[in-house]
XYZ file of N, CA and C in Angstrom:
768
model
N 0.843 -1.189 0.000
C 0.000 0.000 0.000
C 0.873 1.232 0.000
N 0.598 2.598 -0.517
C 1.579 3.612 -1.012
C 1.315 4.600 -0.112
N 1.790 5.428 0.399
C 1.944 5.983 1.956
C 1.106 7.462 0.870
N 0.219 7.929 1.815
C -0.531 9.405 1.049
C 0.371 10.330 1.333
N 1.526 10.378 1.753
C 1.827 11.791 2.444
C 3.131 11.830 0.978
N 2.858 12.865 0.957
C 3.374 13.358 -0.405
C 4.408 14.223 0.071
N 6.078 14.293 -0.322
C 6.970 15.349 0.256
C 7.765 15.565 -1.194
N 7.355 17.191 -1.485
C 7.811 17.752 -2.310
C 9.363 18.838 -2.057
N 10.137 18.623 -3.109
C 11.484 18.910 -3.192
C 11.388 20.555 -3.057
N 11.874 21.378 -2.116
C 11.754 22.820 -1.954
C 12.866 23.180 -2.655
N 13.018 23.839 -3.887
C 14.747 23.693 -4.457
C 15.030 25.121 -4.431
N 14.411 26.061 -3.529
C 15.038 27.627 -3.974
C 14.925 28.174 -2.635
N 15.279 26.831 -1.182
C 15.638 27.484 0.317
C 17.356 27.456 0.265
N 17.121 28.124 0.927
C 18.487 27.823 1.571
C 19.126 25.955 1.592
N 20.426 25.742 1.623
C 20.549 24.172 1.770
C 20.405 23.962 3.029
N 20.645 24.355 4.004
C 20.220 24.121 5.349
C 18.857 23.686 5.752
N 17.913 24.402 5.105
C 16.249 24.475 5.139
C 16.226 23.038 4.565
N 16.749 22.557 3.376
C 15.993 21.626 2.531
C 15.413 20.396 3.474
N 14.577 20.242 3.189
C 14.128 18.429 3.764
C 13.347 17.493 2.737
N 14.251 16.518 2.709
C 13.918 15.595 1.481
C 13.123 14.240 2.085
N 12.250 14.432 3.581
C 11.515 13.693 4.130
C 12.747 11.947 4.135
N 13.380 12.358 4.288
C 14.883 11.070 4.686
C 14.389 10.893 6.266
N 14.302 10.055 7.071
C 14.081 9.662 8.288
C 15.321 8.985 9.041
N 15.206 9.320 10.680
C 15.981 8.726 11.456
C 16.314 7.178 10.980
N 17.466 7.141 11.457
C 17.834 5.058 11.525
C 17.044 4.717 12.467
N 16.453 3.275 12.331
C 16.633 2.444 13.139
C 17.866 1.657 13.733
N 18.093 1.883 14.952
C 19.417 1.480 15.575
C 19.051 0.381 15.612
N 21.010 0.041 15.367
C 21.182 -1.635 15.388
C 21.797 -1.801 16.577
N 21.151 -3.361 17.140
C 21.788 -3.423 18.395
C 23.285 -3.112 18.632
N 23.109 -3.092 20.573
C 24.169 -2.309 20.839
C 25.186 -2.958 20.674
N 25.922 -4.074 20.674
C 26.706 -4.920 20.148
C 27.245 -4.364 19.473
N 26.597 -3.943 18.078
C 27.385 -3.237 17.185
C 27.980 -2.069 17.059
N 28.047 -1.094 18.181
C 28.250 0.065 18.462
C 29.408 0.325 18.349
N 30.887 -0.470 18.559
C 32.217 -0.258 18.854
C 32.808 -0.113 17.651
N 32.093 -1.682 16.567
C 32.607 -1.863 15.538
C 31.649 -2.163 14.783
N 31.542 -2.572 13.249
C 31.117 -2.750 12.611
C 31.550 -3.433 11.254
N 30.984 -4.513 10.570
C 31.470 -5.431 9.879
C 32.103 -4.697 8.521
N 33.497 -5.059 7.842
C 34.195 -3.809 6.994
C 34.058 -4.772 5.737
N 33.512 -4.418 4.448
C 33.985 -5.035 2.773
C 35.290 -5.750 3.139
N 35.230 -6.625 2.147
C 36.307 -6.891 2.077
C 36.908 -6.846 1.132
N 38.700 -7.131 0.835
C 39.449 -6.367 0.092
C 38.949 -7.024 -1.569
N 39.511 -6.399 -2.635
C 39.635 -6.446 -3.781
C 39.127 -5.260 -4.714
N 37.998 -4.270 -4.819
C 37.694 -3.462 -5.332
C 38.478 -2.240 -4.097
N 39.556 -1.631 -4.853
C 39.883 -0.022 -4.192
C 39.024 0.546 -3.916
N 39.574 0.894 -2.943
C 38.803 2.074 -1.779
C 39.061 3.531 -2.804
N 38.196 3.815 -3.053
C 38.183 5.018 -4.075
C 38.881 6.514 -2.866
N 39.392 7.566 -3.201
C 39.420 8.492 -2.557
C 38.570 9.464 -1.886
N 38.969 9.434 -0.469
C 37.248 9.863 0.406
C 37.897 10.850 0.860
N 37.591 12.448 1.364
C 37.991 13.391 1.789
C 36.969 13.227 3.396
N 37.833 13.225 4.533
C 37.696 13.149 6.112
C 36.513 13.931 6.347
N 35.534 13.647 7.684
C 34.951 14.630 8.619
C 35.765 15.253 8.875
N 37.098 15.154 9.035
C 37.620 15.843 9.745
C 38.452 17.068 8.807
N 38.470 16.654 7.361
C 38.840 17.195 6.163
C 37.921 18.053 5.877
N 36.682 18.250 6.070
C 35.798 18.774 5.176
C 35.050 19.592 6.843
N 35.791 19.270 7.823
C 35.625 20.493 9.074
C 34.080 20.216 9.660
N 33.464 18.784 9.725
C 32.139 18.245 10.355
C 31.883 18.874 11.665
N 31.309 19.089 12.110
C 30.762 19.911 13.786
C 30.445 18.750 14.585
N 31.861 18.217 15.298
C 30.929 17.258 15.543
C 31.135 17.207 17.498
N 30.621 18.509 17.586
C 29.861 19.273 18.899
C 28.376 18.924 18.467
N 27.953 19.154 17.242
C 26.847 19.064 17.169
C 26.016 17.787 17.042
N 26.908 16.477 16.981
C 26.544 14.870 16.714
C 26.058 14.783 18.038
N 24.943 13.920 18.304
C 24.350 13.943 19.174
C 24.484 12.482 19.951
N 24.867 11.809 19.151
C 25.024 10.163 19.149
C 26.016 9.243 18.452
N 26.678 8.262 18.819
C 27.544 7.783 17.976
C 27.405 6.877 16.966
N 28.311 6.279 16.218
C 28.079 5.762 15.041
C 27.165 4.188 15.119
N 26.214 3.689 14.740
C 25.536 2.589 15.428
C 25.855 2.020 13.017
N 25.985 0.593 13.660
C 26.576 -0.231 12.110
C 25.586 -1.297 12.039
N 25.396 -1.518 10.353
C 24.251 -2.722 10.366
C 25.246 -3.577 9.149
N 24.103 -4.333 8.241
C 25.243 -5.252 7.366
C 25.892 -4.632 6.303
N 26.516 -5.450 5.789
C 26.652 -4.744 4.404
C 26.104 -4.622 3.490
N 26.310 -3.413 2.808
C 25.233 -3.131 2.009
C 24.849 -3.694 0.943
N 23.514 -4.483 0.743
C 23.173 -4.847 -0.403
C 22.052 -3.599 -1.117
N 21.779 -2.644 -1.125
C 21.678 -1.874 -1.496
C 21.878 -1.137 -1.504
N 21.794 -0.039 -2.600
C 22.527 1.543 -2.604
C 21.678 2.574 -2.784
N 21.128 3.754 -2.383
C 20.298 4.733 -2.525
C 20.775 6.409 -2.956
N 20.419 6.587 -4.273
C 21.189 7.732 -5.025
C 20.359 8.893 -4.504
N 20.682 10.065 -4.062
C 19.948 11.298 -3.522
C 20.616 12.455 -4.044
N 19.926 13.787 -4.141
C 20.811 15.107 -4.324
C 19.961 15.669 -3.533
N 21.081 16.740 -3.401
C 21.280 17.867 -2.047
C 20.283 18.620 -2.111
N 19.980 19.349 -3.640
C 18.775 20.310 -3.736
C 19.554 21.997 -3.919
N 20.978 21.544 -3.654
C 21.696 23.297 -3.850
C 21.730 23.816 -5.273
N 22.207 24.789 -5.796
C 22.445 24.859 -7.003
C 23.601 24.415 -7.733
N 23.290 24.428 -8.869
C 24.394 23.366 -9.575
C 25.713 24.101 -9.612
N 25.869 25.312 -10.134
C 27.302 26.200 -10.262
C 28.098 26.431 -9.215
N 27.883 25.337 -8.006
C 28.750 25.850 -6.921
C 30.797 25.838 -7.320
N 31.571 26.525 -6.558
C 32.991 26.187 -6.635
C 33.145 25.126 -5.578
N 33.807 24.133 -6.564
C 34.066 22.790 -5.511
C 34.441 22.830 -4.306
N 35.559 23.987 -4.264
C 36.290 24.638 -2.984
C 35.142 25.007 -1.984
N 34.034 25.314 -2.394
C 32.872 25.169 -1.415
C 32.153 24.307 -0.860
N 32.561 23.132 -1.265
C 31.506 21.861 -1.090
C 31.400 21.638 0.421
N 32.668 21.535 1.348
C 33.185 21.289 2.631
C 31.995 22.021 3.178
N 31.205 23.701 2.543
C 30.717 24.310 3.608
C 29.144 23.989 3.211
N 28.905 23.613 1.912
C 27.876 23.324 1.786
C 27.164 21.654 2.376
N 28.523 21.127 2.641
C 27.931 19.593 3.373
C 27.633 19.733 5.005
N 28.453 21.415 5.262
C 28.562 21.333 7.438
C 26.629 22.129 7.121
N 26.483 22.624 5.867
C 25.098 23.229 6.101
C 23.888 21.970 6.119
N 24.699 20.605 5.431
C 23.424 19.733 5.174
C 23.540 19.311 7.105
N 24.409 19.292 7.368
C 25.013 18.335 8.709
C 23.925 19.046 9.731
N 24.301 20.093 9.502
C 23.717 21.463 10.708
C 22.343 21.113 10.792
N 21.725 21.377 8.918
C 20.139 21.200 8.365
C 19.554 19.793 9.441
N 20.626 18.281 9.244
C 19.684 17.604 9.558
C 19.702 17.172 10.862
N 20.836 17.408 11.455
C 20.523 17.507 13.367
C 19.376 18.493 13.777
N 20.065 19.744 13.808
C 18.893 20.843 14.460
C 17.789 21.264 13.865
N 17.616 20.810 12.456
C 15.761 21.151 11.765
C 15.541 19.855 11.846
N 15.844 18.536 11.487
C 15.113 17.444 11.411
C 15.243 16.725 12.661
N 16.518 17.128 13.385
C 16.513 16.597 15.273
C 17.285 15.218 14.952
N 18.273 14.930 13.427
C 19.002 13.688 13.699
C 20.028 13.836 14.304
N 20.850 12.018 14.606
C 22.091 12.559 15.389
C 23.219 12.935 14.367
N 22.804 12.807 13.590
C 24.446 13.536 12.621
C 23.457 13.669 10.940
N 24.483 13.687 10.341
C 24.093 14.296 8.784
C 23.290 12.505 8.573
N 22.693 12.893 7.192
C 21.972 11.560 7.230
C 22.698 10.684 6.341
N 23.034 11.508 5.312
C 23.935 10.470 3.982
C 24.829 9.508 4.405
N 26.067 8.808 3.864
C 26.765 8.029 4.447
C 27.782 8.998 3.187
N 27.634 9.014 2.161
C 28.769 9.795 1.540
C 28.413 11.063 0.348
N 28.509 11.656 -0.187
C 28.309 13.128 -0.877
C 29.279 12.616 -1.366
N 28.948 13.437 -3.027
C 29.623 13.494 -4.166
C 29.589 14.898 -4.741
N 30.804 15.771 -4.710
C 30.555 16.890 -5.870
C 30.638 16.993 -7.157
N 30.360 18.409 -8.068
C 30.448 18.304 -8.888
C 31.783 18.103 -9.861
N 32.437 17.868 -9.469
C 33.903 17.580 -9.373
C 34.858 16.282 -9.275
N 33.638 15.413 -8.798
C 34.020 14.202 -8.708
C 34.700 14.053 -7.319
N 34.541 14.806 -6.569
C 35.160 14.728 -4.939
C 34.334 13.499 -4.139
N 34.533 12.424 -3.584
C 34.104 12.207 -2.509
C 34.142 12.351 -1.166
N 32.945 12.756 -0.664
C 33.466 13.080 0.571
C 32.527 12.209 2.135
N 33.125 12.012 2.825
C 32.801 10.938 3.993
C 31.348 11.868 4.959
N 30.182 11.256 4.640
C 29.383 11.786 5.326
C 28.785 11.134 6.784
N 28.151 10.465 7.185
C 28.121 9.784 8.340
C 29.195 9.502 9.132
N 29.181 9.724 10.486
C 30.575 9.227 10.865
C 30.811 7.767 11.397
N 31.781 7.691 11.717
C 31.883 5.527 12.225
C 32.792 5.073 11.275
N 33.513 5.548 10.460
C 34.424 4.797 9.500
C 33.921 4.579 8.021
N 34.570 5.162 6.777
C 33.739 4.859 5.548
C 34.085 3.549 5.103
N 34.968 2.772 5.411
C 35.082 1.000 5.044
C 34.286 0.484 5.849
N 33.135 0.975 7.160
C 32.415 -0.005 7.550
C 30.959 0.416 7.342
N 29.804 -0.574 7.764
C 28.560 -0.040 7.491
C 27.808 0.454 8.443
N 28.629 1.749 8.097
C 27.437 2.546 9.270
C 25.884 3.035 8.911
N 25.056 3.035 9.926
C 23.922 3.028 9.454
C 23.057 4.540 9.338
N 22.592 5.057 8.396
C 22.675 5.755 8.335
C 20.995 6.448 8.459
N 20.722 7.436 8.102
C 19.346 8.012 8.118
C 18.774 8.437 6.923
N 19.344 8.228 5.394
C 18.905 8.524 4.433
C 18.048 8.297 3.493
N 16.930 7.174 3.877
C 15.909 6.519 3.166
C 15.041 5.695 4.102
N 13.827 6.413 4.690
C 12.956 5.916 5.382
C 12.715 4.601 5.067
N 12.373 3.964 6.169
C 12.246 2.192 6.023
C 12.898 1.452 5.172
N 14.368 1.972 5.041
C 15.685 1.275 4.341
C 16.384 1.589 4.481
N 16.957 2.238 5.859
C 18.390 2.300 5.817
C 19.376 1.272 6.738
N 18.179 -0.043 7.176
C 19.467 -1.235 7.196
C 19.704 -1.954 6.445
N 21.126 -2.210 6.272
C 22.301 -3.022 5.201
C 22.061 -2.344 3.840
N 21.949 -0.876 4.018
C 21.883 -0.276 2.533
C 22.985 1.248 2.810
N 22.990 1.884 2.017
C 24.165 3.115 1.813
C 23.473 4.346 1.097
N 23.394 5.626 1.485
C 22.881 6.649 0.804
C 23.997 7.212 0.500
N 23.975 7.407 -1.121
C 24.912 8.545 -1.688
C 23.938 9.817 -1.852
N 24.672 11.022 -1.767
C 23.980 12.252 -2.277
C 24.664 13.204 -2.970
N 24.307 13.142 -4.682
C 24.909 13.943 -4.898
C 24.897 15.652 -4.984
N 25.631 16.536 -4.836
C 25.495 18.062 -4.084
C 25.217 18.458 -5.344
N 23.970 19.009 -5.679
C 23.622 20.048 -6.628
C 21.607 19.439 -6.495
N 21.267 20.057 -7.540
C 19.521 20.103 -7.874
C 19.801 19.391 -9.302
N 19.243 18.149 -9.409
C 19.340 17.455 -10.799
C 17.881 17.529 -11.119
N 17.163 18.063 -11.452
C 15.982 18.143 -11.860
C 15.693 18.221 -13.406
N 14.417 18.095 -14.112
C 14.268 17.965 -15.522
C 15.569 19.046 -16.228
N 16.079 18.309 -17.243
C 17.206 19.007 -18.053
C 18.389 19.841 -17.277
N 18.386 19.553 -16.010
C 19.950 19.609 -15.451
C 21.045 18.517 -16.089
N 22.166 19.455 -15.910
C 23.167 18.297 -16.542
C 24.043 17.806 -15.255
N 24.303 16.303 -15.500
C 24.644 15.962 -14.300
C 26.345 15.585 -14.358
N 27.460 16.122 -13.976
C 28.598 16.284 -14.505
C 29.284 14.939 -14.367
N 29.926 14.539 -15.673
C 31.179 13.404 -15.702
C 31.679 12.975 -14.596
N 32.518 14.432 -13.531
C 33.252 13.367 -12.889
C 32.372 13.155 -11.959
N 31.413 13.361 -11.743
C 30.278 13.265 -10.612
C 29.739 11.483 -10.954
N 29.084 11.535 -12.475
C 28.949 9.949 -12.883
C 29.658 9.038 -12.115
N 30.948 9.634 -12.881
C 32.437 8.322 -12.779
C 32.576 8.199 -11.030
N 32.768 9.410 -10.395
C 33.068 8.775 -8.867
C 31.897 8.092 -8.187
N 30.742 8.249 -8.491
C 29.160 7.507 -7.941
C 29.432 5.747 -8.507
N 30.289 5.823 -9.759
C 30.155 4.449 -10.306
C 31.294 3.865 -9.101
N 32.288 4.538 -8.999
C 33.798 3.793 -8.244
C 33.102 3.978 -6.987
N 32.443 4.794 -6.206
C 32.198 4.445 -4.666
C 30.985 3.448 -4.744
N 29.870 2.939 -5.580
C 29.028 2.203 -5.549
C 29.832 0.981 -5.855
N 30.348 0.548 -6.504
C 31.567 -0.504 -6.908
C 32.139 -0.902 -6.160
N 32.783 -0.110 -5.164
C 33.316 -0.347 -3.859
C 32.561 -0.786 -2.643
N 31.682 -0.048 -2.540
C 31.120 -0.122 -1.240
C 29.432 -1.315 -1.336
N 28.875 -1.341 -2.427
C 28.160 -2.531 -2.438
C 28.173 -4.285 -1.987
N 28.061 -5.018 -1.272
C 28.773 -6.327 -0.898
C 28.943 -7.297 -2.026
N 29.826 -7.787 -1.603
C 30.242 -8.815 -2.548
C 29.524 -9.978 -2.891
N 28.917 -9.757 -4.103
C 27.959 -10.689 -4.997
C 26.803 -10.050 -5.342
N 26.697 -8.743 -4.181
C 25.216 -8.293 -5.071
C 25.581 -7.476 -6.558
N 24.520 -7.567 -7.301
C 24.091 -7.647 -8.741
C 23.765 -5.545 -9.086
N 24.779 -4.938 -9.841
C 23.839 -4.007 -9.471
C 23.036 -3.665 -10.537
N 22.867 -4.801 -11.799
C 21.966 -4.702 -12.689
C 20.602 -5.297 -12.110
N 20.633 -5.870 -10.848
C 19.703 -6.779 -9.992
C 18.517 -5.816 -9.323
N 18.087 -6.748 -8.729
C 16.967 -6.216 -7.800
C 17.179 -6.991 -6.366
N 16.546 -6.428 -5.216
C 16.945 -7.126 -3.827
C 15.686 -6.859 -3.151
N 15.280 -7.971 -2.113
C 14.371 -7.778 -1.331
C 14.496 -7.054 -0.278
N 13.808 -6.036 0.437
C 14.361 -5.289 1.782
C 13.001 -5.200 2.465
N 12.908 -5.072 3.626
C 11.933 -5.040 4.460
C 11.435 -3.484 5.312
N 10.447 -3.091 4.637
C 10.588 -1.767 5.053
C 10.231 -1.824 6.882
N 10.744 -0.838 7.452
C 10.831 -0.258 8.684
C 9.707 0.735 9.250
N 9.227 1.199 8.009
C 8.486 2.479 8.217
C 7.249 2.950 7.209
N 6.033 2.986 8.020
C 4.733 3.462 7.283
C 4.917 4.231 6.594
N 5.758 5.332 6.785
C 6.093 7.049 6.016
C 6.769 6.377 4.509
N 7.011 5.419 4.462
C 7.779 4.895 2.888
C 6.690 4.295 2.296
N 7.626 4.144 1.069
C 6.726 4.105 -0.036
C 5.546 2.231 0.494
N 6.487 1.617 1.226
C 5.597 0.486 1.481
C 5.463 0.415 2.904
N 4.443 -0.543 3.479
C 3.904 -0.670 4.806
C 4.726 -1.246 5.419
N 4.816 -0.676 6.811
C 6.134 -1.855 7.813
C 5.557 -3.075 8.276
N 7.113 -3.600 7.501
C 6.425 -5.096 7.668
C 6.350 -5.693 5.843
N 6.177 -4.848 5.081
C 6.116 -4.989 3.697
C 7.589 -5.217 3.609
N 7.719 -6.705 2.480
C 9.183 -6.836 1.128
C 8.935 -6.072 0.568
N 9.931 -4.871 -0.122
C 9.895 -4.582 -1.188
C 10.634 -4.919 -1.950
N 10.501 -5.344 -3.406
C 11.634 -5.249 -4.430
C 12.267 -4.207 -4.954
N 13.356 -3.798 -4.817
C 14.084 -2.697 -4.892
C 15.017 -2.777 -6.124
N 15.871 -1.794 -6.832
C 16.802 -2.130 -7.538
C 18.509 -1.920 -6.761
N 19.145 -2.701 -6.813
C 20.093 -2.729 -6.074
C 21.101 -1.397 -6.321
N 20.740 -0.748 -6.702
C 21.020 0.696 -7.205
C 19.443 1.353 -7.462
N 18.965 2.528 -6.451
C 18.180 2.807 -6.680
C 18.235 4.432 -5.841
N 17.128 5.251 -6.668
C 16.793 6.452 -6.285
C 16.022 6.355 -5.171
N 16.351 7.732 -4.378
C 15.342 7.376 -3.454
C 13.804 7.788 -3.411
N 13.692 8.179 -5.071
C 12.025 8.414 -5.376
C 11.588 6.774 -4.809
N 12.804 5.490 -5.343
C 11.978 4.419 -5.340
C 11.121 3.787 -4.017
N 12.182 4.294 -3.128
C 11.070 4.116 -1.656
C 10.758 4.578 -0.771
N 10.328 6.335 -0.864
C 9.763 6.759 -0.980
C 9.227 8.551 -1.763
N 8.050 8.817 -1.173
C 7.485 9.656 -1.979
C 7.901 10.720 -1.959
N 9.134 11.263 -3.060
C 9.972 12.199 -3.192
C 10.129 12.659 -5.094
N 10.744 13.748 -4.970
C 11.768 14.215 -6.494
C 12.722 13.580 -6.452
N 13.383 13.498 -4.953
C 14.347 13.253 -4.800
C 14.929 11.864 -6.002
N 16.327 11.614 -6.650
C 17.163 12.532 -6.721
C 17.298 13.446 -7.778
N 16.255 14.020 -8.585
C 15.671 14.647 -9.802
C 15.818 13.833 -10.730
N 14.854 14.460 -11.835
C 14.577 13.401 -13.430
C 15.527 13.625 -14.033
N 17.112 14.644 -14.202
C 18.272 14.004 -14.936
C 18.455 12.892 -14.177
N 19.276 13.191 -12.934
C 20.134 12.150 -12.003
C 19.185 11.136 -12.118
N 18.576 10.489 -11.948
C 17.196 9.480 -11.864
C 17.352 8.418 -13.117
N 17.376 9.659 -14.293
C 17.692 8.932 -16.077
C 18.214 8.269 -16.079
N 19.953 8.849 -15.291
C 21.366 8.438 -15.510
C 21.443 7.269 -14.722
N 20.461 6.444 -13.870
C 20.710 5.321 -12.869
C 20.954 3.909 -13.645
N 20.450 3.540 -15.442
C 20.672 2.600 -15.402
C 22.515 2.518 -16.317
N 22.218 3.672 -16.314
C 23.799 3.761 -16.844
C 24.569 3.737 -15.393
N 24.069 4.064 -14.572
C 25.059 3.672 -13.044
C 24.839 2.515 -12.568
N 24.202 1.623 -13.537
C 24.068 0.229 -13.043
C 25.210 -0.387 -13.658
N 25.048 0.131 -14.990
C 25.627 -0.565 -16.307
C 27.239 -0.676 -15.599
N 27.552 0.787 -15.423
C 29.022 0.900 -15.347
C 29.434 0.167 -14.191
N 28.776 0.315 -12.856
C 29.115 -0.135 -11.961
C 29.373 -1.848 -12.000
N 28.130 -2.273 -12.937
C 28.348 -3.903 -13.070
C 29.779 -4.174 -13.676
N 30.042 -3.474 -14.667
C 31.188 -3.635 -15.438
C 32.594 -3.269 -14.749
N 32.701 -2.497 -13.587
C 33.898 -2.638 -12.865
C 33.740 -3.714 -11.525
N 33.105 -3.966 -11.350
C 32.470 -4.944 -10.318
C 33.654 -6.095 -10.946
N 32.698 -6.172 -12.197
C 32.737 -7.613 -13.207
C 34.676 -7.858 -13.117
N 35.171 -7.090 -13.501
C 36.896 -7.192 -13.100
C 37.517 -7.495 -11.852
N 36.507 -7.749 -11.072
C 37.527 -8.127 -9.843
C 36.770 -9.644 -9.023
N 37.637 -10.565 -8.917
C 36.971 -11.578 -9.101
C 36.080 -11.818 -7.215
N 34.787 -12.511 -7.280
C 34.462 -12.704 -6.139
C 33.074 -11.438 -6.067
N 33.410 -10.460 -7.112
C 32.293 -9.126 -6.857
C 31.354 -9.175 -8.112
N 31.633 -10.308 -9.000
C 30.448 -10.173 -10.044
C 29.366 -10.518 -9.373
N 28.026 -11.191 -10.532
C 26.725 -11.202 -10.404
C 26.985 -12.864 -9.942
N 28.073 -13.553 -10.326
C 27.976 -15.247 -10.474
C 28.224 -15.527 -8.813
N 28.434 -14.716 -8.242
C 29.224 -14.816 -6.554
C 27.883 -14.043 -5.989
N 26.445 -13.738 -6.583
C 25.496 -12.930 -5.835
C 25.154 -13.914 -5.041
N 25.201 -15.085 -4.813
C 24.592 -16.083 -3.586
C 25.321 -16.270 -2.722
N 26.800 -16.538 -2.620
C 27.644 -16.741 -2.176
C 27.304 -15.702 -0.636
N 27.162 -16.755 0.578
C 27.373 -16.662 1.946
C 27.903 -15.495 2.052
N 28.176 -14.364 3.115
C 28.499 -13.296 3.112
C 28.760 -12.757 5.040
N 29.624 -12.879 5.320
C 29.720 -12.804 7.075
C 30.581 -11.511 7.631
């Protein structure tokens, strides 16, 4: 059943203001609090710029890093800022999303797990370590054993969504997806939360690369970025496919 509450993309507030109706985590037990289970090696760790690089407030984290599995799914989002920013700005435009979603939405830290500029920068959003799976707040009734990327700009009808922005979304999804899932695939997930697109307690079938229009009722991540997803399947399958143990033929294969 499809949740009535309808949350439309505000794209001309401030980035601080924006709310893309993304919801708190459900925490994973406390067990997992210290540590959390890390990929394992063979696809490079693509280049991630620090919380501590990009100057995070983290006076303002309210709670610490809580970790679920690894991710068999991935959830593509944008920021909602404008597209012409100078990259050299990105650092201040991610402490505004950080700020936005503690003290207007009341989470304990930023919700994404990683931001992408237009530039092809990655940069480390959630805190707890970017080789492990921390859990994050970026997709109501799915954000366990899944990953929110967001990329920083407004991709909406006939925005252009920049190269190196593509290429680094393909190398951190490549990386950080678990080993064997499919990302030309689809995956079952169990939603958490009435406010999504399905009832808690509902499977949904998801695409193992997916927007987060797909679960739930958003723009979010606009109709360019959105277009460009099965070409971020395509590519991502195809560097996957080079490293042995991370294709589609290893998607069953046990996983601990």
């Amino acid at each position: 059943m499809w949740s009535r509450r309808l949350v439309l993309g505000v794209l001309v507030l401030p980035l601080a203001l924006l709310v893309f109706g993304d919801g708190p985590a459900v925490h994973a037990p406390r067990a997992e609090l210290a540590t959390g289970p890390r990929p394992p090696r063979g696809l490079p760790q693509p280049a991630v710029v620090s919380r501590r690089e990009w100057h995070a407030d983290e006076e303002l984290v309210k709670e610490g890093p809580h970790y679920t599995g690894a991710a068999k799914a991935l959830f593509v989002h944008h920021t909602g800022n404008p597209n012409h920013y100078d990259c050299a700005d990105a650092p201040e435009l991610i402490r505004a999303v950080q700020s936005g979603h503690i003290e207007q939405d009341g989470w304990d830290d930023i919700g994404y797990n990683f931001l992408v500029d237009r530039c092809g920068t990655i940069y480390e959003g959630r805190g707890g370590g970017v080789a492990r799976a921390v859990l994050g707040a970026h997709t109501k009734g799915f954000n366990t054993d899944t990953v929110g990327v967001a990329a920083i700009g407004n991709f909406g009808e006939g925005a252009e969504v920049p190269k190196p922005m593509m290429d680094a979304l393909v190398r951190l999804a490549a990386w950080k997806l678990r080993p064997g899932a499919d990302p030309l695939g689809t995956v079952e997930l169990v939603s958490t939360n009435d406010e999504s697109r399905f009832d808690e307690g509902q499977v949904a079938r998801l695409h193992v690369i997916s927007g987060h229009r797909d679960s739930y009722e958003t723009r979010c991540p606009g109709e360019a970025l959105y277009g460009l997803l099965p070409q971020l399947r395509e590519r991502t399958a195809k560097l996957r496919a080079s490293v042995p143990g991370h294709s589609e033929a290893a998607r069953l294969r046990p996983y601990f």
